[in-house]
Amino acid sequence: YWTDFGGVNIERIAREIARVDLGIIPNKRSPFTEINLPTRIFEYLSMKKPVIACRTKGIQDYFSEEEIVYFEPGSVDDLALAIQRVYEDKERAREIMGRGHKVYGNFRWDFQKGYLVELFQALFSGKLHEVEPQLPEPGSKDITDVSITNKIS
């Protein structure tokens, strides 16, 4: 079923996501959605919900085919098949969600805030060129794999 709640607070969003079995990002293809990374993906993954999203560059820049379930934007048939695949193979959906949850971990505020503080310190001290994020290798997206090099003191 679908319910449009209009503008709601974050606590309500969290309660509603907790009630669902699956998060779906049914965006139509547009210049904006082609580059956009919907925060709803992270909201679903934070609560360990499998995600089905339209296959756009903005999402594929962060998530592989093994980290969320994709469908072709604008294709109702492909979306229906993706939902059916998740429903019929819940174990695989859990595995995909687990890998997606690791990607989400790399972008959690409690992890990113240290990097952003260092970035702003470098910006204001004229040492921005010294800050280089060391990102995880593809396929090893785990929060423990990421560190900042050239720390600013």
XYZ file of C-alpha atoms in Angstrom:
153
model
C 0.000 0.000 0.000
C 1.041 3.613 -0.435
C 0.413 6.460 1.962
C 1.438 10.064 1.361
C 2.084 11.637 4.744
C 2.964 15.091 3.418
C 5.451 17.002 5.567
C 6.300 15.006 8.687
C 8.990 15.114 11.347
C 11.981 12.786 11.411
C 10.593 10.688 14.259
C 7.485 9.901 12.216
C 9.591 8.988 9.203
C 11.638 6.589 11.342
C 8.465 4.960 12.736
C 7.022 4.479 9.258
C 10.254 3.040 7.837
C 10.388 0.601 10.762
C 6.974 -0.742 9.671
C 7.933 -1.562 6.066
C 9.689 -4.625 4.668
C 11.283 -2.893 1.707
C 12.332 0.601 0.678
C 11.529 1.666 -2.878
C 12.960 4.738 -4.606
C 10.649 5.037 -7.669
C 12.133 8.223 -9.139
C 11.487 8.962 -12.796
C 14.545 9.750 -14.892
C 15.286 13.472 -15.158
C 18.447 15.583 -15.251
C 18.144 15.977 -11.458
C 17.483 12.330 -10.594
C 20.293 11.270 -12.932
C 22.844 12.910 -10.595
C 20.918 12.803 -7.301
C 21.641 10.407 -4.440
C 18.346 10.173 -2.507
C 18.835 10.291 1.259
C 15.907 7.874 1.528
C 18.327 5.108 0.526
C 20.367 5.793 3.658
C 17.216 6.059 5.777
C 16.107 2.577 4.663
C 19.565 1.042 5.012
C 20.046 2.551 8.471
C 17.076 0.448 9.563
C 18.342 -2.583 7.628
C 15.635 -2.540 4.970
C 16.434 -3.829 1.473
C 16.320 -1.056 -1.122
C 15.032 -1.071 -4.693
C 16.089 2.047 -6.604
C 16.075 3.309 -10.160
C 19.319 2.729 -12.017
C 20.778 6.232 -12.332
C 24.352 7.483 -12.290
C 23.855 9.411 -9.059
C 22.937 6.211 -7.222
C 25.330 3.913 -9.093
C 28.224 6.205 -8.144
C 27.729 4.964 -4.576
C 26.015 1.568 -4.801
C 26.808 -1.455 -6.961
C 24.359 -4.080 -8.199
C 25.383 -6.144 -5.163
C 24.503 -3.421 -2.636
C 20.980 -2.430 -3.667
C 18.429 -3.810 -6.137
C 18.039 -1.758 -9.301
C 15.277 -1.282 -11.838
C 15.178 0.767 -15.038
C 13.703 4.234 -14.422
C 10.257 4.608 -15.942
C 9.724 0.859 -16.338
C 6.799 -0.319 -14.246
C 7.449 -3.879 -15.461
C 11.091 -3.799 -14.353
C 10.097 -2.350 -10.966
C 7.509 -5.118 -10.545
C 10.152 -7.748 -11.404
C 12.565 -6.249 -8.870
C 9.897 -6.375 -6.153
C 9.081 -9.959 -7.120
C 12.782 -10.974 -6.981
C 13.131 -9.506 -3.490
C 9.913 -11.186 -2.334
C 10.863 -14.574 -3.769
C 14.484 -14.593 -2.575
C 14.513 -12.984 0.853
C 17.915 -14.464 1.726
C 19.573 -12.804 -1.286
C 17.736 -9.565 -0.467
C 19.205 -9.723 3.075
C 22.692 -10.296 1.660
C 22.366 -7.334 -0.718
C 20.994 -5.173 2.102
C 23.933 -6.192 4.322
C 26.428 -5.005 1.729
C 24.404 -1.807 1.203
C 24.377 -1.252 4.963
C 28.188 -1.254 4.934
C 28.158 1.503 2.293
C 25.713 3.452 4.470
C 28.205 3.057 7.340
C 30.804 5.022 5.390
C 28.472 8.017 5.230
C 27.161 8.100 8.805
C 27.551 11.470 10.480
C 29.510 10.074 13.414
C 32.073 8.891 10.871
C 32.017 11.787 8.395
C 32.086 14.618 10.942
C 35.785 14.088 11.721
C 36.688 14.379 8.067
C 34.506 17.474 7.615
C 36.050 19.173 10.660
C 39.511 18.485 9.261
C 38.426 19.730 5.859
C 37.150 23.026 7.286
C 40.256 23.446 9.455
C 42.382 22.985 6.354
C 40.210 25.373 4.357
C 40.483 28.145 6.959
C 44.204 27.598 7.521
C 45.055 27.597 3.820
C 46.093 23.926 3.879
C 43.208 22.455 1.905
C 45.637 20.865 -0.556
C 46.983 18.690 2.315
C 43.684 16.899 2.992
C 43.214 13.691 1.029
C 40.478 11.188 1.868
C 41.624 7.604 1.555
C 38.539 5.788 0.304
C 38.009 2.029 0.485
C 38.795 -0.110 -2.519
C 35.726 -1.152 -4.554
C 34.163 -4.204 -2.962
C 35.609 -3.449 0.493
C 33.197 -0.709 1.492
C 33.349 -0.985 5.241
C 33.482 1.868 7.728
C 36.690 0.446 9.193
C 38.446 0.677 5.804
C 38.330 4.458 5.494
C 40.760 6.868 7.082
C 41.998 10.386 6.502
C 45.608 10.917 5.488
C 47.702 14.033 6.113
C 45.893 14.991 9.297
C 45.753 18.711 10.005
C 47.054 19.720 13.440
